[in-house]
Amino acid sequence: MNGIPGAGGGARAAGALQPLLPADPSSLAGYRLLGRLGAGGMGVVYLGRTASGELAAVKVTHAERADQADFRARFRREVEAARRVTSPWAVPVTGADPDAPEPWMATAFVPGPSLGEAVHAHGPLPERSVRVLGGAVARALAAVHEAGLVHRDVKPGNVLLAVDGPRLIDFGIARVAGETGLTSADVVVGTPGFLAPEQAAARAADIGPASDVFSLGCLLAFAATGRPPFGTGTADALLYRTVHDDPDVDGVPEPLLPLVRRCLAKDPAERPTAEDVADRLTADAEAEPPDWLPAPVVRTIAERSARMLALPDIDPTEPGAPPEGRRAPGRRRFLLSAGGAVLAAGAAVGARALYDRGGDAGGAKTGAGARERRWVIGVHADLTGPAGAIGRAQEQGARLAVELFNARPPSGGSARKRPFTLTLKVSDDRGDPSRALAAARALTTDPDVLAVLGPTSDTTGEAAMPAYDEARMPVATVSAGLNLLAAGDLRTLVRAIPSHPKAGNWIGFHVLHQGSTRPGIVHDRTDDVYGWQYMGGVDWAVRYEGASTPYHRVVPAGTTDYRTVIRDMLDHGIDAYVHCGVTETAVRAALALHEAGFTGPRATGQRVFDEQRFLREAGAAAEGWAIGAPAADPAALPSAAAFRTAHARRFGAAPAPYAGEAFDVVNLMIDVLVEAAAGGSRPGRAQTARALLAAEHRGAMGAYSFDASTREVNGIGTYMYVVEDGRTRYVGAAPLGPPGKKGS
């Protein structure tokens, strides 16, 4: 996220935060701006925070630059390039508007130092650190190349260091492989000293993925020795040495030297691929402990993360009277300072304020003409895949809401009259992200579909949302809590579920209420983003006002030996265990804890609740575990009595988890459509999306309204279940804060 001189990776570190100037804005597109991370002739990079507390690096270009057509085109390319790269080792874009008067882009903020800053401050990295660093950056570059791009500026300032691994940043000069537009053929683009010979010689036609691999070789040599392989000096001298001289690799550890030399081959054809480099570097590293950085660097990261907690607060959400004209939410109110999602100040995956740009086709008047068109609500769900039980429960809840509405008397004689007949249209993606886009388009291409419930999971939601957003289709999900679903330019999504970081908050508070002062927190990287977001939420909660001192472990994907992980955590004195990960690894952790005789509080989150596999495979080891979920138990809520009765009559069984939430959200959609029909028109999709975001509804499971900036439901928290005798018993809503906090 560079392109601004003086605003490189090191400038984005928390230690370099400068105060805002009088001419700087205090907020931008839903981000409160807290200070400057860097500035130059092109613009300014600010540290921003969303309404929900997540931090972002917000890059804003100067207006005079934005007036240059080629500059705006380059900025748009930067945004597009960054969004095409999907990797846990590349910092994601969380929002952007290349068409704004002053184009801006926000990326997740990483509070650690850049590689260059760390090496200059603390010296070269040890061999294992270099292996982990190079393996992760190589994986990020492999994702860049898979997206058809070349990064073109891999250097120490564009690699940020975090406790759970490095992050590659800055796609300002990335471009499609083989493309030469927007840059003159004789212009050298990149950073001298870390360029490939074909870049240094401005041979644009030869620049490709192998060029990034050469830069990666320079990066590895620098990390291992503390020196750039082609020395220092003027740009001309560095470019000449890169093309003609051998690199200085004295001091590179012997086991790494052959690979580094291959990366630094003058001929691009002789270099390995990024994937090959990653495989060579991580063959042994992933089996070793996850504490990959030297202690002085870890202390730097910890100090900077602490400074993030000391930044000015944004307005907290506190208990009290609701704003005039709005009812207080009937479900759980989020009582924390919005700084609670500083939880992600390492995860840093924020939602941004979203904008509706219109796009309505215009509604047809009710009457004879309107009766020729159907009024359809869609359900996008996994009905036959890994989350089929959840998808089918939601489909049943939606179907029941539609059937009860259609059972109302038609317009004319009742206060609850039916101005139209509803149809339910269901699209099954089988839980497969590769099918999710087609499942979404089956609904968006039907002009009668006015709103959609779903998708069921994070991964299918990510794949499907571009189609929904393009069609201006209002979408409400009750089971996909990924923060990234509300990032970027999405204008039509609302989430009737807390984000994973917020859910992690409540899991952390639950553990504190069990008396823990030294909880162990595992970030399982099997589903890295989910685990990352949950871990950040738990970590912030258990540290809240010094409530406890947690011990962390980051466990690589594919790890099967949880005995070693648990033994290490017990040796460090943990008195509780929180698993931020998927069911498969939660089973391994439960078995290892049971074998070790650990009986302290054990807790986990939504992904484990969503599958009965944990109870089956963990068996006796699952007893006593607490599992948080965004779905309450209808059997425990007096307000859900009529829903339970209707569900049992219609389907012959009690409602499964998520059925009640789906029932409520579809009834909320119905309220919006009925109100539009009362005004004499059939609403368009964008109009329905705006109305849905502003609507309020009191349903079987509680009351619903949405935050206009985050598009997330107000007030709903996490609900706790405890495993007893091989079953989950509903406990109730998770505490709102640590012990002693009012309302917790």
XYZ file of C-alpha atoms in Angstrom, residues 25-316:
292
model
C -9.782 15.350 8.188
C -10.909 13.723 11.438
C -12.740 10.931 9.628
C -13.038 9.415 6.190
C -15.595 6.958 4.828
C -16.398 5.466 8.214
C -12.820 5.491 9.539
C -11.938 7.772 12.433
C -8.416 9.021 11.671
C -6.085 8.756 14.674
C -2.800 10.010 13.254
C -0.389 10.004 10.344
C 1.658 6.952 9.430
C 3.495 8.661 6.568
C 3.245 11.367 3.937
C 4.871 12.411 0.678
C 4.276 14.118 -2.610
C 1.505 11.728 -3.604
C -0.582 11.895 -0.442
C -0.883 10.746 3.160
C -1.273 7.406 4.936
C -3.346 7.655 8.115
C -4.041 5.232 10.915
C -7.801 4.817 10.951
C -10.256 2.977 13.142
C -13.734 1.750 12.263
C -16.836 2.160 14.391
C -16.332 -1.414 15.591
C -12.753 -0.687 16.604
C -10.595 -2.325 13.930
C -7.485 -0.516 12.767
C -6.549 0.189 9.165
C -3.875 2.012 7.198
C -5.857 4.515 5.109
C -4.023 5.886 2.074
C -5.424 9.151 0.653
C -4.045 10.818 -2.469
C -3.801 14.560 -2.955
C -6.607 16.119 -4.959
C -4.218 17.606 -7.526
C -2.814 14.153 -8.221
C -6.308 12.709 -8.529
C -7.002 15.181 -11.346
C -4.374 13.410 -13.457
C -6.102 10.676 -15.451
C -3.066 8.387 -15.535
C -2.545 8.702 -11.768
C -6.156 7.765 -11.041
C -5.794 4.812 -13.413
C -2.681 3.640 -11.548
C -4.456 4.007 -8.222
C -7.403 1.967 -9.489
C -4.964 -0.686 -10.688
C -3.366 -0.791 -7.229
C -6.744 -1.426 -5.596
C -7.682 -4.058 -8.150
C -4.315 -5.803 -7.844
C -4.444 -5.961 -4.047
C -7.975 -7.344 -4.112
C -7.011 -10.123 -6.511
C -4.478 -11.586 -4.088
C -5.826 -14.036 -1.508
C -3.212 -15.172 0.984
C -2.870 -15.194 4.773
C 0.571 -13.654 4.195
C -0.654 -10.641 2.169
C -2.336 -7.734 3.934
C -5.950 -7.479 2.683
C -7.762 -4.415 1.361
C -10.637 -3.481 3.695
C -12.072 -0.586 1.701
C -11.403 1.716 -1.233
C -12.902 4.340 -3.502
C -10.712 5.114 -6.539
C -13.435 7.421 -7.879
C -13.611 9.734 -4.853
C -12.435 13.356 -5.263
C -9.386 12.256 -3.264
C -9.035 8.529 -4.028
C -8.430 6.407 -0.954
C -7.703 2.815 -0.028
C -7.623 1.101 3.372
C -5.739 -2.048 4.268
C -5.504 -4.048 7.462
C -3.055 -2.502 9.901
C -0.181 -4.609 11.249
C 1.407 -3.054 14.367
C 4.763 -4.795 13.965
C 7.901 -3.311 12.399
C 8.967 -3.820 8.823
C 11.705 -6.339 8.138
C 14.072 -3.473 7.336
C 13.322 -1.722 10.610
C 13.696 -4.920 12.653
C 17.046 -5.866 11.089
C 18.449 -2.358 11.466
C 17.356 -2.261 15.123
C 18.143 -5.815 16.219
C 20.499 -7.304 13.647
C 20.166 -10.244 11.224
C 17.559 -12.918 11.867
C 18.530 -16.467 12.844
C 18.269 -19.206 10.244
C 14.901 -20.536 11.381
C 13.396 -17.030 11.352
C 14.714 -16.536 7.813
C 13.131 -19.830 6.773
C 9.719 -18.913 8.186
C 9.967 -15.383 6.767
C 10.959 -16.573 3.306
C 8.416 -19.378 3.242
C 5.532 -17.050 4.080
C 6.591 -14.283 1.667
C 7.095 -16.922 -1.035
C 3.561 -18.215 -0.396
C 2.243 -14.655 -0.708
C 4.136 -14.212 -3.986
C 2.781 -17.529 -5.241
C -0.723 -16.135 -4.640
C 0.265 -12.917 -6.456
C 1.504 -14.923 -9.434
C -1.536 -17.215 -9.388
C -3.665 -14.081 -9.717
C -1.726 -13.248 -12.897
C 0.223 -10.408 -11.286
C 3.840 -9.464 -10.639
C 4.505 -7.535 -7.398
C 7.666 -5.785 -8.667
C 8.667 -4.198 -5.336
C 9.558 -6.961 -2.874
C 11.847 -5.288 -0.337
C 12.374 -5.163 3.451
C 10.109 -2.137 3.838
C 7.226 -4.015 2.217
C 7.302 -6.963 4.626
C 5.731 -6.361 8.038
C 6.473 -8.682 10.957
C 3.727 -10.078 13.188
C 3.860 -12.695 15.917
C 2.055 -15.222 13.734
C 4.114 -14.543 10.622
C 5.150 -11.846 8.132
C 2.801 -9.941 5.819
C 3.557 -8.717 2.302
C 2.210 -5.259 1.536
C 2.200 -2.637 -1.197
C 0.722 -3.459 -4.579
C 1.163 0.104 -5.822
C 3.288 -0.941 -8.809
C 2.039 -4.505 -9.222
C 0.818 -5.289 -12.708
C -0.493 -8.075 -14.848
C 2.327 -10.354 -16.010
C 3.508 -9.375 -19.491
C 1.648 -6.050 -19.450
C 3.602 -2.899 -20.310
C 0.911 -0.196 -20.328
C 0.996 2.890 -18.102
C 4.806 2.693 -17.759
C 7.414 3.732 -20.305
C 9.619 0.937 -21.585
C 12.810 2.711 -20.454
C 11.619 3.521 -16.900
C 13.027 1.528 -13.969
C 10.204 0.721 -11.546
C 10.899 -0.570 -8.035
C 13.566 -0.151 -5.381
C 17.232 -0.281 -6.488
C 19.164 -2.931 -4.592
C 16.173 -5.281 -4.501
C 15.371 -5.402 -8.213
C 15.968 -8.200 -10.689
C 18.507 -7.509 -13.466
C 15.700 -7.296 -16.044
C 14.060 -4.597 -13.926
C 17.323 -2.767 -13.332
C 17.958 -2.740 -17.098
C 14.335 -1.661 -17.795
C 13.696 -4.726 -19.984
C 9.946 -4.540 -19.514
C 9.190 -7.516 -21.749
C 11.321 -9.797 -19.507
C 9.724 -8.778 -16.205
C 7.580 -11.547 -14.758
C 7.102 -13.780 -11.697
C 10.783 -14.739 -11.793
C 11.625 -11.078 -11.152
C 9.823 -11.269 -7.812
C 11.766 -14.422 -6.972
C 15.051 -12.548 -7.535
C 13.827 -9.809 -5.187
C 12.894 -12.513 -2.690
C 16.485 -13.792 -2.876
C 17.697 -10.268 -2.075
C 15.260 -10.167 0.832
C 16.497 -13.476 2.242
C 20.124 -12.400 1.964
C 19.347 -9.125 3.733
C 17.413 -10.862 6.526
C 20.233 -13.370 7.096
C 23.180 -10.973 6.913
C 21.805 -7.518 7.654
C 23.227 -6.246 4.318
C 21.650 -5.757 0.880
C 23.345 -8.235 -1.497
C 24.341 -5.474 -3.924
C 25.540 -3.014 -1.302
C 24.480 0.573 -0.758
C 25.015 3.843 -2.591
C 23.417 5.770 -5.418
C 20.621 4.301 -7.484
C 22.821 4.174 -10.601
C 25.507 2.215 -8.747
C 23.006 -0.270 -7.346
C 21.404 -0.836 -10.749
C 24.797 -1.405 -12.378
C 25.879 -3.936 -9.725
C 22.570 -5.794 -9.984
C 23.026 -6.318 -13.729
C 26.778 -7.050 -13.791
C 28.122 -8.078 -10.354
C 27.757 -11.209 -8.265
C 25.696 -10.752 -5.103
C 27.388 -10.562 -1.706
C 25.954 -13.539 0.193
C 28.747 -14.007 2.742
C 27.119 -14.835 6.057
C 24.030 -16.529 4.639
C 23.667 -19.809 6.596
C 25.123 -22.705 4.621
C 21.848 -24.700 4.432
C 20.148 -21.699 2.811
C 22.949 -20.649 0.496
C 22.168 -22.864 -2.551
C 18.539 -21.729 -2.630
C 19.445 -18.057 -2.222
C 21.980 -18.325 -5.056
C 19.359 -19.931 -7.330
C 16.943 -17.090 -6.589
C 19.674 -14.580 -7.490
C 20.489 -16.122 -10.871
C 20.898 -13.444 -13.553
C 18.863 -15.530 -16.026
C 15.150 -15.595 -15.041
C 14.814 -19.097 -16.470
C 17.289 -20.455 -13.913
C 15.362 -19.208 -10.893
C 12.900 -21.422 -8.967
C 9.222 -20.518 -8.733
C 7.854 -18.866 -5.620
C 6.021 -22.097 -4.795
C 9.293 -24.046 -5.071
C 11.011 -21.599 -2.732
C 8.205 -21.919 -0.191
C 8.352 -25.710 -0.298
C 12.124 -25.743 0.192
C 12.068 -23.275 3.082
C 9.089 -24.662 5.002
C 9.760 -28.386 4.629
C 11.135 -28.470 8.171
C 10.033 -25.160 9.682
C 6.320 -25.912 10.060
C 7.009 -28.837 12.408
C 8.925 -26.555 14.787
C 7.449 -24.261 17.493
C 5.522 -21.261 16.142
C 7.539 -18.637 18.094
C 9.511 -17.722 14.996
C 10.938 -14.306 15.854
C 13.815 -13.395 18.196
C 12.699 -12.055 21.574
C 13.736 -8.395 20.911
C 11.541 -8.259 17.814
C 8.628 -9.820 19.695
C 9.008 -7.175 22.407
C 8.868 -4.456 19.736
C 5.631 -5.910 18.391
C 4.168 -6.178 21.910
C 5.099 -2.579 22.737
C 3.543 -1.299 19.556
C 0.405 -3.348 20.050
C 0.134 -1.864 23.553
C 0.414 1.623 22.085
C -2.547 0.785 19.878
C -4.604 0.199 23.012
C -3.593 3.630 24.281
C -4.821 5.483 21.204
C -7.773 7.884 21.611
C -11.052 6.050 22.064
C -13.868 6.370 19.614
C -17.309 6.918 21.031
C -18.232 3.820 23.054
